[in-house]
């Protein structure tokens, strides 16, 4: 075309501004000593923030160590980690304190959370009953991760579901909180539930597996 500038025609179109990924706040909850800190640490792509303190004699008679006598430290505030699921979705993980005297923090940690993982220790399933009740009462979607300590899973998922009186739409998954892949699968199951419950699936981007 007469009068046109060949250099202008050859110039590439201005690159689009990068789009920031969606961020989703997820809680990792459960009773005392069920593996919350371990799960956040195993799956986080950054060095996790931990607020652990050593257990001392001051906790005798307060902290129930039955079945977890080897436990030497506990979370007193929160754990924090991050995992990128895809180029459009990043999860911020907040591990809750498990001891009953720190449960007052759960309400603050739950603000803005889209979902939760409730970890269960099959040696002491009753320790996580309160966590299940917490999310059911607040209408926060959750999945249950059955953490197999020492790699053992003596009970099938359906037996765990029955013991916790969970409805069919709440996923129950066997996992090992020490393994990154296993912890990631639990988080993916939670995302699948959140996507299924979102209106039209428009609030979350389904991750590629």
JSON list of C-alpha atoms in Angstrom, two decimals:
[
{"chain": "A", "resi": 1, "resn": "UNK", "atom": "CA", "xyz": [0.00, 0.00, 0.00]},
{"chain": "A", "resi": 2, "resn": "UNK", "atom": "CA", "xyz": [1.39, 3.37, -1.01]},
{"chain": "A", "resi": 3, "resn": "UNK", "atom": "CA", "xyz": [2.64, 5.50, 1.82]},
{"chain": "A", "resi": 4, "resn": "UNK", "atom": "CA", "xyz": [2.76, 2.61, 4.26]},
{"chain": "A", "resi": 5, "resn": "UNK", "atom": "CA", "xyz": [5.87, 1.99, 6.32]},
{"chain": "A", "resi": 6, "resn": "UNK", "atom": "CA", "xyz": [7.30, -1.51, 5.68]},
{"chain": "A", "resi": 7, "resn": "UNK", "atom": "CA", "xyz": [9.10, -1.39, 9.03]},
{"chain": "A", "resi": 8, "resn": "UNK", "atom": "CA", "xyz": [5.82, -0.67, 10.77]},
{"chain": "A", "resi": 9, "resn": "UNK", "atom": "CA", "xyz": [4.16, -3.55, 8.93]},
{"chain": "A", "resi": 10, "resn": "UNK", "atom": "CA", "xyz": [6.95, -5.88, 9.98]},
{"chain": "A", "resi": 11, "resn": "UNK", "atom": "CA", "xyz": [6.98, -4.78, 13.62]},
{"chain": "A", "resi": 12, "resn": "UNK", "atom": "CA", "xyz": [5.47, -7.41, 15.94]},
{"chain": "A", "resi": 13, "resn": "UNK", "atom": "CA", "xyz": [2.37, -6.58, 17.87]},
{"chain": "A", "resi": 14, "resn": "UNK", "atom": "CA", "xyz": [2.94, -5.27, 21.35]},
{"chain": "A", "resi": 15, "resn": "UNK", "atom": "CA", "xyz": [3.19, -8.17, 23.77]},
{"chain": "A", "resi": 16, "resn": "UNK", "atom": "CA", "xyz": [0.31, -8.62, 26.12]},
{"chain": "A", "resi": 17, "resn": "UNK", "atom": "CA", "xyz": [0.90, -7.91, 29.79]},
{"chain": "A", "resi": 18, "resn": "UNK", "atom": "CA", "xyz": [1.40, -11.11, 31.77]},
{"chain": "A", "resi": 19, "resn": "UNK", "atom": "CA", "xyz": [-1.64, -12.25, 33.68]},
{"chain": "A", "resi": 20, "resn": "UNK", "atom": "CA", "xyz": [-1.11, -12.93, 37.38]},
{"chain": "A", "resi": 21, "resn": "UNK", "atom": "CA", "xyz": [-2.23, -16.42, 38.43]},
{"chain": "A", "resi": 22, "resn": "UNK", "atom": "CA", "xyz": [-5.27, -16.91, 40.61]},
{"chain": "A", "resi": 23, "resn": "UNK", "atom": "CA", "xyz": [-4.38, -17.58, 44.23]},
{"chain": "A", "resi": 24, "resn": "UNK", "atom": "CA", "xyz": [-6.43, -19.84, 46.46]},
{"chain": "A", "resi": 25, "resn": "UNK", "atom": "CA", "xyz": [-6.18, -20.06, 50.23]},
{"chain": "A", "resi": 26, "resn": "UNK", "atom": "CA", "xyz": [-6.38, -23.62, 51.57]},
{"chain": "A", "resi": 27, "resn": "UNK", "atom": "CA", "xyz": [-6.31, -24.77, 55.19]},
{"chain": "A", "resi": 28, "resn": "UNK", "atom": "CA", "xyz": [-4.56, -27.96, 56.31]},
{"chain": "A", "resi": 29, "resn": "UNK", "atom": "CA", "xyz": [-6.36, -28.89, 59.52]},
{"chain": "A", "resi": 30, "resn": "UNK", "atom": "CA", "xyz": [-6.86, -31.74, 61.94]},
{"chain": "A", "resi": 31, "resn": "UNK", "atom": "CA", "xyz": [-6.08, -32.83, 65.46]},
{"chain": "A", "resi": 32, "resn": "UNK", "atom": "CA", "xyz": [-2.87, -32.69, 67.42]},
{"chain": "A", "resi": 33, "resn": "UNK", "atom": "CA", "xyz": [-0.03, -34.60, 65.78]},
{"chain": "A", "resi": 34, "resn": "UNK", "atom": "CA", "xyz": [-1.85, -35.79, 62.63]},
{"chain": "A", "resi": 35, "resn": "UNK", "atom": "CA", "xyz": [0.81, -34.56, 60.18]},
{"chain": "A", "resi": 36, "resn": "UNK", "atom": "CA", "xyz": [-0.27, -31.05, 59.18]},
{"chain": "A", "resi": 37, "resn": "UNK", "atom": "CA", "xyz": [3.21, -29.51, 59.38]},
{"chain": "A", "resi": 38, "resn": "UNK", "atom": "CA", "xyz": [4.62, -32.51, 57.54]},
{"chain": "A", "resi": 39, "resn": "UNK", "atom": "CA", "xyz": [2.11, -32.17, 54.68]},
{"chain": "A", "resi": 40, "resn": "UNK", "atom": "CA", "xyz": [2.73, -28.44, 54.21]},
{"chain": "A", "resi": 41, "resn": "UNK", "atom": "CA", "xyz": [6.48, -29.03, 54.24]},
{"chain": "A", "resi": 42, "resn": "UNK", "atom": "CA", "xyz": [6.38, -31.96, 51.82]},
{"chain": "A", "resi": 43, "resn": "UNK", "atom": "CA", "xyz": [4.40, -30.18, 49.13]},
{"chain": "A", "resi": 44, "resn": "UNK", "atom": "CA", "xyz": [5.51, -26.54, 49.44]},
{"chain": "A", "resi": 45, "resn": "UNK", "atom": "CA", "xyz": [7.74, -25.20, 46.67]},
{"chain": "A", "resi": 46, "resn": "UNK", "atom": "CA", "xyz": [9.17, -22.62, 49.05]},
{"chain": "A", "resi": 47, "resn": "UNK", "atom": "CA", "xyz": [10.81, -23.11, 52.41]},
{"chain": "A", "resi": 48, "resn": "UNK", "atom": "CA", "xyz": [7.72, -23.40, 54.65]},
{"chain": "A", "resi": 49, "resn": "UNK", "atom": "CA", "xyz": [7.11, -20.95, 57.45]},
{"chain": "A", "resi": 50, "resn": "UNK", "atom": "CA", "xyz": [6.78, -22.88, 60.70]},
{"chain": "A", "resi": 51, "resn": "UNK", "atom": "CA", "xyz": [5.94, -21.76, 64.22]},
{"chain": "A", "resi": 52, "resn": "UNK", "atom": "CA", "xyz": [6.93, -24.87, 66.11]},
{"chain": "A", "resi": 53, "resn": "UNK", "atom": "CA", "xyz": [7.95, -24.98, 69.74]},
{"chain": "A", "resi": 54, "resn": "UNK", "atom": "CA", "xyz": [9.31, -27.90, 71.71]},
{"chain": "A", "resi": 55, "resn": "UNK", "atom": "CA", "xyz": [6.92, -29.72, 73.98]},
{"chain": "A", "resi": 56, "resn": "UNK", "atom": "CA", "xyz": [7.81, -29.20, 77.61]},
{"chain": "A", "resi": 57, "resn": "UNK", "atom": "CA", "xyz": [6.69, -30.39, 81.02]},
{"chain": "A", "resi": 58, "resn": "UNK", "atom": "CA", "xyz": [4.26, -27.46, 81.11]},
{"chain": "A", "resi": 59, "resn": "UNK", "atom": "CA", "xyz": [2.08, -29.38, 78.66]},
{"chain": "A", "resi": 60, "resn": "UNK", "atom": "CA", "xyz": [1.85, -32.50, 80.79]},
{"chain": "A", "resi": 61, "resn": "UNK", "atom": "CA", "xyz": [-1.78, -33.24, 81.54]},
{"chain": "A", "resi": 62, "resn": "UNK", "atom": "CA", "xyz": [-2.87, -30.80, 78.82]},
{"chain": "A", "resi": 63, "resn": "UNK", "atom": "CA", "xyz": [-1.52, -32.27, 75.58]},
{"chain": "A", "resi": 64, "resn": "UNK", "atom": "CA", "xyz": [-2.67, -35.82, 74.91]},
{"chain": "A", "resi": 65, "resn": "UNK", "atom": "CA", "xyz": [0.35, -37.71, 73.57]},
{"chain": "A", "resi": 66, "resn": "UNK", "atom": "CA", "xyz": [-1.30, -41.12, 73.59]},
{"chain": "A", "resi": 67, "resn": "UNK", "atom": "CA", "xyz": [-0.17, -42.87, 70.43]},
{"chain": "A", "resi": 68, "resn": "UNK", "atom": "CA", "xyz": [2.29, -40.10, 69.50]},
{"chain": "A", "resi": 69, "resn": "UNK", "atom": "CA", "xyz": [4.71, -40.34, 72.39]},
{"chain": "A", "resi": 70, "resn": "UNK", "atom": "CA", "xyz": [7.64, -39.64, 70.04]},
{"chain": "A", "resi": 71, "resn": "UNK", "atom": "CA", "xyz": [6.33, -36.16, 69.17]},
{"chain": "A", "resi": 72, "resn": "UNK", "atom": "CA", "xyz": [8.78, -33.49, 70.40]},
{"chain": "A", "resi": 73, "resn": "UNK", "atom": "CA", "xyz": [7.43, -30.22, 68.92]},
{"chain": "A", "resi": 74, "resn": "UNK", "atom": "CA", "xyz": [4.11, -28.65, 68.05]},
{"chain": "A", "resi": 75, "resn": "UNK", "atom": "CA", "xyz": [2.73, -25.80, 65.95]},
{"chain": "A", "resi": 76, "resn": "UNK", "atom": "CA", "xyz": [1.69, -22.87, 68.14]},
{"chain": "A", "resi": 77, "resn": "UNK", "atom": "CA", "xyz": [0.41, -20.48, 65.47]},
{"chain": "A", "resi": 78, "resn": "UNK", "atom": "CA", "xyz": [0.41, -21.68, 61.86]},
{"chain": "A", "resi": 79, "resn": "UNK", "atom": "CA", "xyz": [2.39, -23.27, 59.06]},
{"chain": "A", "resi": 80, "resn": "UNK", "atom": "CA", "xyz": [2.57, -21.59, 55.65]},
{"chain": "A", "resi": 81, "resn": "UNK", "atom": "CA", "xyz": [3.58, -22.94, 52.27]},
{"chain": "A", "resi": 82, "resn": "UNK", "atom": "CA", "xyz": [2.90, -22.43, 48.57]},
{"chain": "A", "resi": 83, "resn": "UNK", "atom": "CA", "xyz": [2.45, -24.73, 45.60]},
{"chain": "A", "resi": 84, "resn": "UNK", "atom": "CA", "xyz": [1.94, -23.81, 41.94]},
{"chain": "A", "resi": 85, "resn": "UNK", "atom": "CA", "xyz": [-0.64, -26.14, 40.41]},
{"chain": "A", "resi": 86, "resn": "UNK", "atom": "CA", "xyz": [-0.52, -24.56, 36.95]},
{"chain": "A", "resi": 87, "resn": "UNK", "atom": "CA", "xyz": [0.55, -21.29, 35.34]},
{"chain": "A", "resi": 88, "resn": "UNK", "atom": "CA", "xyz": [-2.89, -19.95, 36.24]},
{"chain": "A", "resi": 89, "resn": "UNK", "atom": "CA", "xyz": [-3.36, -21.32, 39.74]},
{"chain": "A", "resi": 90, "resn": "UNK", "atom": "CA", "xyz": [-1.29, -21.05, 42.93]},
{"chain": "A", "resi": 91, "resn": "UNK", "atom": "CA", "xyz": [-2.31, -22.44, 46.30]},
{"chain": "A", "resi": 92, "resn": "UNK", "atom": "CA", "xyz": [-1.42, -20.79, 49.59]},
{"chain": "A", "resi": 93, "resn": "UNK", "atom": "CA", "xyz": [-1.42, -23.42, 52.31]},
{"chain": "A", "resi": 94, "resn": "UNK", "atom": "CA", "xyz": [-2.10, -22.58, 55.95]},
{"chain": "A", "resi": 95, "resn": "UNK", "atom": "CA", "xyz": [-1.59, -25.32, 58.52]},
{"chain": "A", "resi": 96, "resn": "UNK", "atom": "CA", "xyz": [-3.67, -24.86, 61.66]},
{"chain": "A", "resi": 97, "resn": "UNK", "atom": "CA", "xyz": [-2.47, -25.55, 65.21]},
{"chain": "A", "resi": 98, "resn": "UNK", "atom": "CA", "xyz": [-3.82, -28.84, 66.53]},
{"chain": "A", "resi": 99, "resn": "UNK", "atom": "CA", "xyz": [-3.85, -28.37, 70.28]},
{"chain": "A", "resi": 100, "resn": "UNK", "atom": "CA", "xyz": [-7.21, -27.41, 71.71]},
{"chain": "A", "resi": 101, "resn": "UNK", "atom": "CA", "xyz": [-5.87, -24.36, 73.53]},
{"chain": "A", "resi": 102, "resn": "UNK", "atom": "CA", "xyz": [-4.91, -22.84, 70.16]},
{"chain": "A", "resi": 103, "resn": "UNK", "atom": "CA", "xyz": [-8.21, -23.51, 68.40]},
{"chain": "A", "resi": 104, "resn": "UNK", "atom": "CA", "xyz": [-9.28, -19.87, 68.85]},
{"chain": "A", "resi": 105, "resn": "UNK", "atom": "CA", "xyz": [-6.95, -19.09, 65.94]},
{"chain": "A", "resi": 106, "resn": "UNK", "atom": "CA", "xyz": [-8.92, -21.23, 63.51]},
{"chain": "A", "resi": 107, "resn": "UNK", "atom": "CA", "xyz": [-11.60, -18.60, 62.95]},
{"chain": "A", "resi": 108, "resn": "UNK", "atom": "CA", "xyz": [-9.00, -16.05, 61.84]},
{"chain": "A", "resi": 109, "resn": "UNK", "atom": "CA", "xyz": [-7.15, -18.54, 59.66]},
{"chain": "A", "resi": 110, "resn": "UNK", "atom": "CA", "xyz": [-10.41, -19.58, 57.98]},
{"chain": "A", "resi": 111, "resn": "UNK", "atom": "CA", "xyz": [-11.13, -16.04, 56.73]},
{"chain": "A", "resi": 112, "resn": "UNK", "atom": "CA", "xyz": [-10.87, -16.10, 52.94]},
{"chain": "A", "resi": 113, "resn": "UNK", "atom": "CA", "xyz": [-10.22, -19.84, 52.72]},
{"chain": "A", "resi": 114, "resn": "UNK", "atom": "CA", "xyz": [-11.98, -21.57, 49.84]},
{"chain": "A", "resi": 115, "resn": "UNK", "atom": "CA", "xyz": [-11.47, -25.08, 51.14]},
{"chain": "A", "resi": 116, "resn": "UNK", "atom": "CA", "xyz": [-9.63, -27.34, 53.54]},
{"chain": "A", "resi": 117, "resn": "UNK", "atom": "CA", "xyz": [-7.89, -30.66, 53.94]},
{"chain": "A", "resi": 118, "resn": "UNK", "atom": "CA", "xyz": [-8.76, -32.46, 57.18]},
{"chain": "A", "resi": 119, "resn": "UNK", "atom": "CA", "xyz": [-5.99, -34.89, 58.06]},
{"chain": "A", "resi": 120, "resn": "UNK", "atom": "CA", "xyz": [-6.90, -38.01, 60.01]},
{"chain": "A", "resi": 121, "resn": "UNK", "atom": "CA", "xyz": [-4.56, -40.20, 62.04]},
{"chain": "A", "resi": 122, "resn": "UNK", "atom": "CA", "xyz": [-6.13, -43.66, 61.93]},
{"chain": "A", "resi": 123, "resn": "UNK", "atom": "CA", "xyz": [-4.55, -44.43, 65.31]},
{"chain": "A", "resi": 124, "resn": "UNK", "atom": "CA", "xyz": [-6.54, -41.55, 66.83]},
{"chain": "A", "resi": 125, "resn": "UNK", "atom": "CA", "xyz": [-9.38, -40.59, 64.45]},
{"chain": "A", "resi": 126, "resn": "UNK", "atom": "CA", "xyz": [-11.30, -38.89, 67.24]},
{"chain": "A", "resi": 127, "resn": "UNK", "atom": "CA", "xyz": [-8.60, -36.18, 67.38]},
{"chain": "A", "resi": 128, "resn": "UNK", "atom": "CA", "xyz": [-9.90, -34.75, 64.09]},
{"chain": "A", "resi": 129, "resn": "UNK", "atom": "CA", "xyz": [-13.65, -34.86, 64.83]},
{"chain": "A", "resi": 130, "resn": "UNK", "atom": "CA", "xyz": [-13.57, -31.19, 65.84]},
{"chain": "A", "resi": 131, "resn": "UNK", "atom": "CA", "xyz": [-11.97, -30.20, 62.53]},
{"chain": "A", "resi": 132, "resn": "UNK", "atom": "CA", "xyz": [-14.67, -31.97, 60.54]},
{"chain": "A", "resi": 133, "resn": "UNK", "atom": "CA", "xyz": [-17.33, -30.25, 62.63]},
{"chain": "A", "resi": 134, "resn": "UNK", "atom": "CA", "xyz": [-15.62, -26.85, 62.22]},
{"chain": "A", "resi": 135, "resn": "UNK", "atom": "CA", "xyz": [-15.78, -26.91, 58.42]},
{"chain": "A", "resi": 136, "resn": "UNK", "atom": "CA", "xyz": [-19.22, -28.48, 58.24]},
{"chain": "A", "resi": 137, "resn": "UNK", "atom": "CA", "xyz": [-20.68, -25.74, 60.46]},
{"chain": "A", "resi": 138, "resn": "UNK", "atom": "CA", "xyz": [-19.09, -22.99, 58.35]},
{"chain": "A", "resi": 139, "resn": "UNK", "atom": "CA", "xyz": [-19.97, -24.51, 55.00]},
{"chain": "A", "resi": 140, "resn": "UNK", "atom": "CA", "xyz": [-16.33, -24.64, 53.91]},
{"chain": "A", "resi": 141, "resn": "UNK", "atom": "CA", "xyz": [-15.77, -27.51, 51.45]},
{"chain": "A", "resi": 142, "resn": "UNK", "atom": "CA", "xyz": [-13.18, -30.03, 52.57]},
{"chain": "A", "resi": 143, "resn": "UNK", "atom": "CA", "xyz": [-11.68, -33.40, 51.79]},
{"chain": "A", "resi": 144, "resn": "UNK", "atom": "CA", "xyz": [-10.35, -35.93, 54.26]},
{"chain": "A", "resi": 145, "resn": "UNK", "atom": "CA", "xyz": [-6.79, -37.19, 53.96]},
{"chain": "A", "resi": 146, "resn": "UNK", "atom": "CA", "xyz": [-6.12, -40.38, 55.91]},
{"chain": "A", "resi": 147, "resn": "UNK", "atom": "CA", "xyz": [-2.45, -40.09, 56.81]},
{"chain": "A", "resi": 148, "resn": "UNK", "atom": "CA", "xyz": [-0.84, -43.52, 56.92]},
{"chain": "A", "resi": 149, "resn": "UNK", "atom": "CA", "xyz": [1.82, -43.31, 59.58]},
{"chain": "A", "resi": 150, "resn": "UNK", "atom": "CA", "xyz": [4.78, -45.59, 58.85]},
{"chain": "A", "resi": 151, "resn": "UNK", "atom": "CA", "xyz": [3.17, -46.23, 55.47]},
{"chain": "A", "resi": 152, "resn": "UNK", "atom": "CA", "xyz": [0.34, -48.29, 56.94]},
{"chain": "A", "resi": 153, "resn": "UNK", "atom": "CA", "xyz": [-3.34, -48.00, 56.00]},
{"chain": "A", "resi": 154, "resn": "UNK", "atom": "CA", "xyz": [-5.25, -50.57, 58.06]},
{"chain": "A", "resi": 155, "resn": "UNK", "atom": "CA", "xyz": [-8.72, -49.25, 57.15]},
{"chain": "A", "resi": 156, "resn": "UNK", "atom": "CA", "xyz": [-10.28, -48.66, 53.71]},
{"chain": "A", "resi": 157, "resn": "UNK", "atom": "CA", "xyz": [-11.68, -45.19, 52.86]},
{"chain": "A", "resi": 158, "resn": "UNK", "atom": "CA", "xyz": [-15.30, -46.26, 53.16]},
{"chain": "A", "resi": 159, "resn": "UNK", "atom": "CA", "xyz": [-14.74, -47.52, 56.68]},
{"chain": "A", "resi": 160, "resn": "UNK", "atom": "CA", "xyz": [-13.18, -44.18, 57.59]},
{"chain": "A", "resi": 161, "resn": "UNK", "atom": "CA", "xyz": [-16.14, -42.38, 55.99]},
{"chain": "A", "resi": 162, "resn": "UNK", "atom": "CA", "xyz": [-18.58, -44.41, 58.06]},
{"chain": "A", "resi": 163, "resn": "UNK", "atom": "CA", "xyz": [-16.69, -43.80, 61.29]},
{"chain": "A", "resi": 164, "resn": "UNK", "atom": "CA", "xyz": [-16.72, -40.03, 60.66]},
{"chain": "A", "resi": 165, "resn": "UNK", "atom": "CA", "xyz": [-20.36, -40.04, 59.44]},
{"chain": "A", "resi": 166, "resn": "UNK", "atom": "CA", "xyz": [-19.28, -38.21, 56.27]},
{"chain": "A", "resi": 167, "resn": "UNK", "atom": "CA", "xyz": [-21.70, -37.74, 53.36]},
{"chain": "A", "resi": 168, "resn": "UNK", "atom": "CA", "xyz": [-20.85, -39.33, 50.01]},
{"chain": "A", "resi": 169, "resn": "UNK", "atom": "CA", "xyz": [-19.82, -36.04, 48.38]},
{"chain": "A", "resi": 170, "resn": "UNK", "atom": "CA", "xyz": [-16.87, -35.56, 50.77]},
{"chain": "A", "resi": 171, "resn": "UNK", "atom": "CA", "xyz": [-13.82, -37.31, 49.26]},
{"chain": "A", "resi": 172, "resn": "UNK", "atom": "CA", "xyz": [-11.81, -39.58, 51.58]},
{"chain": "A", "resi": 173, "resn": "UNK", "atom": "CA", "xyz": [-8.29, -40.33, 50.36]},
{"chain": "A", "resi": 174, "resn": "UNK", "atom": "CA", "xyz": [-5.50, -42.50, 51.71]},
{"chain": "A", "resi": 175, "resn": "UNK", "atom": "CA", "xyz": [-2.26, -40.54, 51.75]},
{"chain": "A", "resi": 176, "resn": "UNK", "atom": "CA", "xyz": [1.23, -40.21, 53.14]},
{"chain": "A", "resi": 177, "resn": "UNK", "atom": "CA", "xyz": [1.88, -36.66, 54.31]},
{"chain": "A", "resi": 178, "resn": "UNK", "atom": "CA", "xyz": [5.63, -37.21, 53.93]},
{"chain": "A", "resi": 179, "resn": "UNK", "atom": "CA", "xyz": [5.36, -37.71, 50.16]},
{"chain": "A", "resi": 180, "resn": "UNK", "atom": "CA", "xyz": [5.02, -34.69, 47.87]},
{"chain": "A", "resi": 181, "resn": "UNK", "atom": "CA", "xyz": [3.07, -36.59, 45.22]},
{"chain": "A", "resi": 182, "resn": "UNK", "atom": "CA", "xyz": [0.64, -38.02, 47.75]},
{"chain": "A", "resi": 183, "resn": "UNK", "atom": "CA", "xyz": [0.03, -34.63, 49.36]},
{"chain": "A", "resi": 184, "resn": "UNK", "atom": "CA", "xyz": [-0.43, -33.02, 45.94]},
{"chain": "A", "resi": 185, "resn": "UNK", "atom": "CA", "xyz": [-3.06, -35.62, 45.01]},
{"chain": "A", "resi": 186, "resn": "UNK", "atom": "CA", "xyz": [-5.07, -34.70, 48.11]},
{"chain": "A", "resi": 187, "resn": "UNK", "atom": "CA", "xyz": [-4.93, -31.03, 47.14]},
{"chain": "A", "resi": 188, "resn": "UNK", "atom": "CA", "xyz": [-6.00, -31.86, 43.57]},
{"chain": "A", "resi": 189, "resn": "UNK", "atom": "CA", "xyz": [-8.99, -33.77, 44.96]},
{"chain": "A", "resi": 190, "resn": "UNK", "atom": "CA", "xyz": [-9.96, -30.69, 46.97]},
{"chain": "A", "resi": 191, "resn": "UNK", "atom": "CA", "xyz": [-9.67, -28.49, 43.86]},
{"chain": "A", "resi": 192, "resn": "UNK", "atom": "CA", "xyz": [-11.88, -30.92, 41.96]},
{"chain": "A", "resi": 193, "resn": "UNK", "atom": "CA", "xyz": [-14.51, -30.58, 44.66]},
{"chain": "A", "resi": 194, "resn": "UNK", "atom": "CA", "xyz": [-14.25, -26.78, 44.66]},
{"chain": "A", "resi": 195, "resn": "UNK", "atom": "CA", "xyz": [-14.57, -26.68, 40.88]},
{"chain": "A", "resi": 196, "resn": "UNK", "atom": "CA", "xyz": [-17.59, -28.98, 40.97]},
{"chain": "A", "resi": 197, "resn": "UNK", "atom": "CA", "xyz": [-19.30, -26.72, 43.50]},
{"chain": "A", "resi": 198, "resn": "UNK", "atom": "CA", "xyz": [-18.38, -23.42, 41.81]},
{"chain": "A", "resi": 199, "resn": "UNK", "atom": "CA", "xyz": [-21.10, -21.91, 39.66]},
{"chain": "A", "resi": 200, "resn": "UNK", "atom": "CA", "xyz": [-20.35, -22.97, 36.12]},
{"chain": "A", "resi": 201, "resn": "UNK", "atom": "CA", "xyz": [-16.80, -23.80, 37.14]},
{"chain": "A", "resi": 202, "resn": "UNK", "atom": "CA", "xyz": [-15.80, -20.19, 36.40]},
{"chain": "A", "resi": 203, "resn": "UNK", "atom": "CA", "xyz": [-14.24, -19.32, 39.74]},
{"chain": "A", "resi": 204, "resn": "UNK", "atom": "CA", "xyz": [-11.33, -21.75, 39.45]},
{"chain": "A", "resi": 205, "resn": "UNK", "atom": "CA", "xyz": [-9.18, -22.96, 36.58]},
{"chain": "A", "resi": 206, "resn": "UNK", "atom": "CA", "xyz": [-9.07, -26.75, 36.34]},
{"chain": "A", "resi": 207, "resn": "UNK", "atom": "CA", "xyz": [-5.42, -27.75, 36.68]},
{"chain": "A", "resi": 208, "resn": "UNK", "atom": "CA", "xyz": [-3.68, -29.91, 34.12]},
{"chain": "A", "resi": 209, "resn": "UNK", "atom": "CA", "xyz": [-2.58, -33.24, 35.59]}
]
